[in-house]
Coordinates of C-alpha atoms in Angstrom, one line a residue:
M1 CA -36.7 -36.2 -2.0
A2 CA -36.9 -35.0 -5.6
K3 CA -34.3 -36.3 -8.1
P4 CA -32.0 -33.6 -9.6
G5 CA -32.8 -32.8 -13.2
K6 CA -30.8 -33.9 -16.2
K7 CA -29.1 -30.5 -16.7
Y8 CA -28.3 -30.2 -13.0
R9 CA -26.7 -33.7 -13.0
A10 CA -24.7 -32.8 -16.2
A11 CA -23.4 -29.6 -14.5
A12 CA -22.6 -31.4 -11.3
S13 CA -20.6 -34.1 -13.2
K14 CA -18.2 -31.3 -14.3
I15 CA -17.4 -30.3 -10.8
E16 CA -14.5 -32.1 -9.1
D17 CA -14.7 -33.2 -5.4
R18 CA -12.1 -30.9 -4.1
Q19 CA -11.5 -27.4 -2.9
Y20 CA -11.1 -24.8 -5.7
D21 CA -9.2 -21.6 -5.7
L22 CA -11.8 -18.7 -5.6
K23 CA -11.2 -17.6 -9.2
D24 CA -11.4 -21.2 -10.5
A25 CA -14.6 -21.8 -8.6
I26 CA -16.2 -18.8 -10.2
T27 CA -15.0 -20.0 -13.7
V28 CA -16.6 -23.4 -13.1
I29 CA -19.9 -21.9 -11.9
K30 CA -20.1 -19.7 -15.0
D31 CA -19.1 -22.6 -17.3
T32 CA -21.7 -25.0 -15.9
A33 CA -24.6 -22.5 -15.6
F34 CA -27.6 -23.8 -17.5
A35 CA -30.7 -21.7 -16.6
K36 CA -32.4 -19.5 -19.2
F37 CA -32.3 -16.5 -16.9
D38 CA -29.5 -14.4 -15.4
E39 CA -28.8 -16.4 -12.3
T40 CA -27.6 -14.9 -9.0
V41 CA -24.2 -16.1 -7.8
E42 CA -24.1 -16.6 -4.0
V43 CA -21.4 -17.2 -1.4
H44 CA -22.2 -19.5 1.5
M45 CA -19.8 -19.4 4.5
R46 CA -20.1 -21.8 7.5
L47 CA -18.7 -20.1 10.6
G48 CA -17.4 -21.5 13.9
V49 CA -19.8 -19.4 15.9
D50 CA -22.9 -20.1 18.0
P51 CA -25.5 -17.5 16.9
R52 CA -27.7 -18.3 19.9
H53 CA -25.2 -16.1 21.9
A54 CA -25.4 -12.4 21.2
D55 CA -21.7 -12.0 21.5
Q56 CA -21.2 -14.4 18.6
M57 CA -23.6 -12.9 16.2
V58 CA -22.0 -12.0 12.9
R59 CA -23.9 -9.3 10.9
G60 CA -23.0 -6.4 8.7
T61 CA -23.2 -4.7 5.3
I62 CA -20.9 -4.1 2.4
V63 CA -21.2 -2.2 -0.8
L64 CA -20.0 -4.6 -3.5
P65 CA -17.4 -3.1 -5.8
N66 CA -19.3 -4.1 -8.9
G67 CA -22.9 -4.0 -7.5
T68 CA -25.3 -7.0 -7.4
G69 CA -26.7 -6.7 -10.9
K70 CA -30.1 -6.2 -9.5
Q71 CA -32.1 -3.0 -9.8
M72 CA -33.2 -2.2 -6.3
R73 CA -36.5 -0.6 -5.6
V74 CA -36.0 1.6 -2.5
A75 CA -38.9 2.8 -0.3
V76 CA -38.3 5.6 2.3
I77 CA -40.5 6.5 5.3
A78 CA -39.7 10.0 6.5
T79 CA -41.2 13.5 7.0
G80 CA -40.5 17.0 6.0
E81 CA -37.2 17.8 4.3
K82 CA -36.1 14.2 4.4
I83 CA -38.8 13.3 1.9
K84 CA -37.3 15.8 -0.5
D85 CA -33.9 14.4 0.2
A86 CA -35.1 10.9 -0.6
E87 CA -36.8 11.9 -3.8
A88 CA -33.7 13.8 -5.0
A89 CA -31.5 10.8 -4.2
G90 CA -33.6 8.5 -6.4
A91 CA -36.0 6.7 -4.0
D92 CA -38.7 4.8 -5.8
I93 CA -41.4 5.2 -3.1
V94 CA -41.5 7.9 -0.5
G95 CA -44.0 8.7 2.2
G96 CA -44.7 9.1 5.9
N97 CA -47.5 7.6 8.0
E98 CA -49.6 7.0 4.9
L99 CA -46.9 4.7 3.6
V100 CA -46.8 2.9 6.9
E101 CA -50.5 2.2 6.5
R102 CA -50.1 1.0 2.9
I103 CA -47.4 -1.5 4.0
A104 CA -49.6 -2.6 6.9
G105 CA -52.3 -3.2 4.3
G106 CA -50.0 -5.5 2.3
F107 CA -48.1 -3.2 0.0
L108 CA -44.6 -4.7 -0.5
E109 CA -43.5 -3.5 -3.9
F110 CA -40.0 -2.6 -2.9
D111 CA -36.7 -4.4 -2.3
A112 CA -35.3 -2.3 0.6
L113 CA -36.9 0.1 3.2
V114 CA -35.2 3.1 4.8
A115 CA -36.8 5.0 7.7
T116 CA -35.7 8.0 9.7
P117 CA -35.4 7.4 13.4
D118 CA -38.4 9.7 14.2
M119 CA -40.7 7.4 12.1
M120 CA -39.6 4.1 13.8
K121 CA -42.5 4.2 16.3
G122 CA -44.9 3.6 13.4
V123 CA -42.6 1.4 11.4
G124 CA -42.0 -0.8 14.5
R125 CA -45.5 -2.2 14.4
L126 CA -44.8 -3.5 10.9
G127 CA -42.3 -6.1 12.2
K128 CA -44.5 -9.1 11.5
V129 CA -44.9 -8.0 7.9
L130 CA -41.4 -6.8 7.2
G131 CA -39.3 -9.1 9.5
P132 CA -39.9 -12.4 7.7
R133 CA -39.0 -10.8 4.4
G134 CA -35.8 -9.2 5.6
L135 CA -37.1 -5.7 5.0
M136 CA -37.3 -4.3 8.5
P137 CA -35.1 -1.1 8.8
N138 CA -32.3 -1.5 11.3
P139 CA -29.7 1.0 12.4
K140 CA -27.0 -1.7 12.3
T141 CA -27.5 -2.0 8.5
G142 CA -27.8 1.7 8.0
T143 CA -31.4 1.7 7.1
V144 CA -32.6 3.6 10.1
T145 CA -30.9 7.0 9.6
F146 CA -31.5 10.7 8.9
E147 CA -28.9 10.4 6.1
V148 CA -31.5 9.0 3.8
A149 CA -29.7 10.2 0.6
K150 CA -26.5 8.2 1.6
A151 CA -28.5 5.1 2.4
I152 CA -30.4 5.2 -0.9
K153 CA -27.2 5.6 -2.9
E154 CA -25.5 2.7 -1.1
I155 CA -28.4 0.4 -1.7
K156 CA -28.7 1.4 -5.3
A157 CA -24.9 0.9 -5.7
G158 CA -25.1 -2.7 -4.5
K159 CA -25.1 -2.8 -0.8
V160 CA -25.5 -6.3 0.6
E161 CA -26.4 -7.3 4.1
Y162 CA -24.9 -10.5 5.5
R163 CA -26.1 -12.2 8.7
V164 CA -25.3 -15.6 10.2
D165 CA -28.4 -17.8 10.4
K166 CA -29.3 -20.1 13.3
T167 CA -27.2 -22.9 11.8
G168 CA -24.0 -20.7 11.7
I169 CA -24.1 -20.1 8.0
I170 CA -24.0 -16.8 6.0
H171 CA -25.7 -16.7 2.6
A172 CA -25.1 -13.6 0.4
P173 CA -25.3 -12.7 -3.3
V174 CA -22.2 -11.4 -5.1
G175 CA -23.5 -10.7 -8.5
K176 CA -25.1 -12.2 -11.6
I177 CA -23.9 -15.1 -13.8
S178 CA -23.6 -12.6 -16.7
F179 CA -20.8 -10.7 -14.8
G180 CA -17.3 -11.3 -15.9
V181 CA -15.1 -13.5 -13.8
E182 CA -13.0 -10.6 -12.5
K183 CA -16.1 -8.7 -11.4
L184 CA -17.5 -11.7 -9.5
L185 CA -14.0 -12.4 -8.1
E186 CA -13.7 -8.8 -6.8
N187 CA -17.2 -8.9 -5.3
A188 CA -16.8 -12.4 -3.7
K189 CA -13.4 -11.4 -2.2
A190 CA -14.8 -8.2 -0.7
L191 CA -17.7 -10.1 0.9
I192 CA -15.4 -12.9 2.3
D193 CA -13.0 -10.3 3.6
A194 CA -15.8 -8.3 5.3
V195 CA -17.1 -11.5 7.0
N196 CA -13.6 -12.5 8.1
K197 CA -13.0 -9.0 9.7
A198 CA -16.4 -9.2 11.5
K199 CA -15.1 -12.2 13.6
P200 CA -16.6 -11.8 17.1
S201 CA -14.0 -11.7 19.9
A202 CA -16.0 -14.4 21.7
A203 CA -15.6 -16.9 18.8
K204 CA -13.2 -19.7 19.6
G205 CA -11.4 -22.1 17.3
K206 CA -11.5 -22.0 13.5
Y207 CA -13.7 -19.1 12.4
V208 CA -14.4 -19.8 8.7
K209 CA -14.9 -23.5 8.5
A210 CA -16.1 -23.8 4.9
I211 CA -16.9 -21.7 1.9
H212 CA -19.1 -22.7 -1.0
M213 CA -20.4 -20.9 -4.1
A214 CA -23.3 -21.6 -6.4
S215 CA -25.6 -20.0 -8.9
T216 CA -29.3 -20.0 -8.3
M217 CA -30.0 -23.3 -10.1
G218 CA -26.5 -24.8 -10.2
P219 CA -24.6 -27.2 -8.1
S220 CA -22.3 -26.1 -5.2
V221 CA -18.6 -25.6 -5.6
T222 CA -16.3 -25.9 -2.6
V223 CA -13.9 -22.9 -2.2
S224 CA -10.6 -23.2 -0.3
T225 CA -10.6 -21.3 2.9
A226 CA -7.1 -20.2 2.1
V227 CA -8.7 -17.3 0.3
I228 CA -9.1 -15.5 3.6
E229 CA -5.3 -15.3 4.0
K230 CA -4.7 -13.9 0.6

């Protein structure tokens, strides 16, 4: 296992071995950031669910109040008037079956993909290309829809998808290290609240077992789960 670098160790030494209030955790993360780029700040939540069971799957989307800080390139696969709607709404790449073929050929110069339901027959065969990258359109996340303009605007505004992984953990971005503390606090609270409200009825025992936050390169900070009651 690789030894952490000098800057990482220096940052980690400033973090106490305790649970922080959410605002204090964000302040510590900002104060200990050392990378030369604008790091992403992420929230990691360990849930008391077994994602192997469909009735304990936790998945959803939320438009962060202050966005993610990332300029999202949105591609849309549609036909007819929906292509015009997508272009008017600010889509970066728009097309029909020809765009499906481009993606099948390896074109992946976008961060999110929206498709109208009538195009999903063709898009469906792109699962092996899009699935591993988290780009496959899905009606549950609002990316398979005839309301393409709405979908584009939400993605551009900072829409984030959260989904529990096979180990029962949710990982999601809540902004950039350059954001002010209050903006990160508002975004993090919105995400945590959304995940808490998405508790499956089949989940038993303690639902949110642990919360951690970290920047892209920085050490993890433990957040008190009391935040979900506030």
